[in-house]
Amino acid sequence: LLAKFQQGISNVAAVSLNIGYCTQASIPHSIINGFKNVVAVAVEAEIDFPQADGIKAYLADPSAFAVAAAPAAGGAAQETKEEEVKEESEEEESDDDMGFSLFD
């Protein structure tokens, strides 16, 4: 029952985002998308503000962040297999959403 409710909310958010109509389900997504646009402008225009500093640091030197991810690489093979299984199940479910997706 809870999964069906969450799927309905997801569909409402997807439709709302596509048609440009704000609902309570789509507002968090709209805020995040707006923040992405603001950070993109800040990176290109070299404007500094605290929320964009982490992203700018990553763009300046991605290798510094790769070291932090290296210890997790040991379990990456197992995670990859799990992700493949999840992707296969998601592909089967993609027909159920009637062409609407939250991330399109």
XYZ file of C-alpha atoms in Angstrom:
104
model
C 0.000 0.000 0.000
C 2.823 2.382 0.899
C 4.697 1.571 -2.322
C 1.627 2.394 -4.418
C 1.217 5.702 -2.580
C 4.870 6.587 -3.169
C 4.515 5.686 -6.852
C 1.487 7.973 -7.096
C 3.372 10.847 -5.464
C 6.267 10.241 -7.837
C 3.921 10.399 -10.819
C 2.331 13.623 -9.549
C 5.780 15.182 -9.131
C 6.862 14.074 -12.618
C 3.751 15.449 -14.294
C 3.973 18.689 -12.304
C 7.600 19.212 -13.290
C 6.894 18.517 -16.957
C 3.999 20.959 -17.210
C 5.617 23.587 -14.982
C 2.916 23.538 -12.303
C 4.086 23.643 -8.677
C 2.673 21.107 -6.254
C 3.869 19.982 -2.849
C 5.314 16.884 -4.499
C 7.324 18.848 -7.079
C 8.621 21.733 -4.948
C 11.689 19.865 -3.561
C 12.692 18.890 -7.096
C 12.186 22.447 -8.335
C 14.381 23.812 -5.553
C 17.180 21.341 -6.300
C 16.975 22.061 -10.038
C 17.130 25.794 -9.301
C 20.161 25.279 -7.077
C 21.883 23.326 -9.851
C 21.308 26.254 -12.205
C 22.636 28.770 -9.670
C 25.770 26.678 -9.066
C 26.337 26.309 -12.810
C 26.207 30.079 -13.231
C 28.455 30.579 -10.191
C 31.049 28.161 -11.586
C 31.087 29.798 -15.014
C 31.076 33.372 -13.693
C 33.558 32.562 -10.885
C 31.183 33.816 -8.196
C 31.954 32.571 -4.681
C 29.402 31.524 -2.100
C 29.717 28.815 0.583
C 27.279 26.317 -0.907
C 29.182 26.170 -4.211
C 32.684 25.861 -2.738
C 32.571 22.045 -2.529
C 31.538 21.722 -6.156
C 34.189 24.205 -7.290
C 36.844 22.308 -5.305
C 35.811 19.076 -6.999
C 35.931 20.667 -10.459
C 39.350 22.156 -9.717
C 40.909 18.851 -8.600
C 38.818 15.674 -9.004
C 41.771 13.462 -8.053
C 41.620 14.787 -4.468
C 38.143 13.284 -4.135
C 39.110 10.018 -5.851
C 41.366 9.133 -2.901
C 38.385 9.238 -0.562
C 36.508 6.784 -2.787
C 39.425 4.333 -3.114
C 38.711 2.313 0.079
C 35.172 1.710 -1.116
C 36.495 0.185 -4.345
C 37.104 -3.153 -2.605
C 33.387 -3.831 -2.317
C 32.656 -2.344 -5.719
C 32.477 -5.725 -7.470
C 29.700 -6.923 -5.195
C 27.870 -3.588 -5.477
C 28.137 -3.721 -9.270
C 26.413 -7.098 -9.366
C 23.655 -5.818 -7.097
C 23.229 -2.716 -9.266
C 22.928 -4.864 -12.407
C 20.122 -6.850 -10.801
C 18.396 -3.616 -9.750
C 18.766 -2.136 -13.245
C 17.180 -5.227 -14.799
C 14.209 -4.985 -12.466
C 13.890 -1.232 -13.127
C 13.832 -1.869 -16.874
C 10.894 -4.226 -16.407
C 9.050 -1.622 -14.343
C 9.687 1.201 -16.817
C 6.655 0.170 -18.904
C 4.366 0.588 -15.898
C 4.850 4.362 -15.619
C 3.143 5.094 -18.985
C 6.047 7.143 -20.311
C 6.355 9.518 -17.375
C 9.606 9.655 -15.470
C 10.760 11.757 -12.585
C 14.151 12.452 -14.161
C 13.241 13.291 -17.783
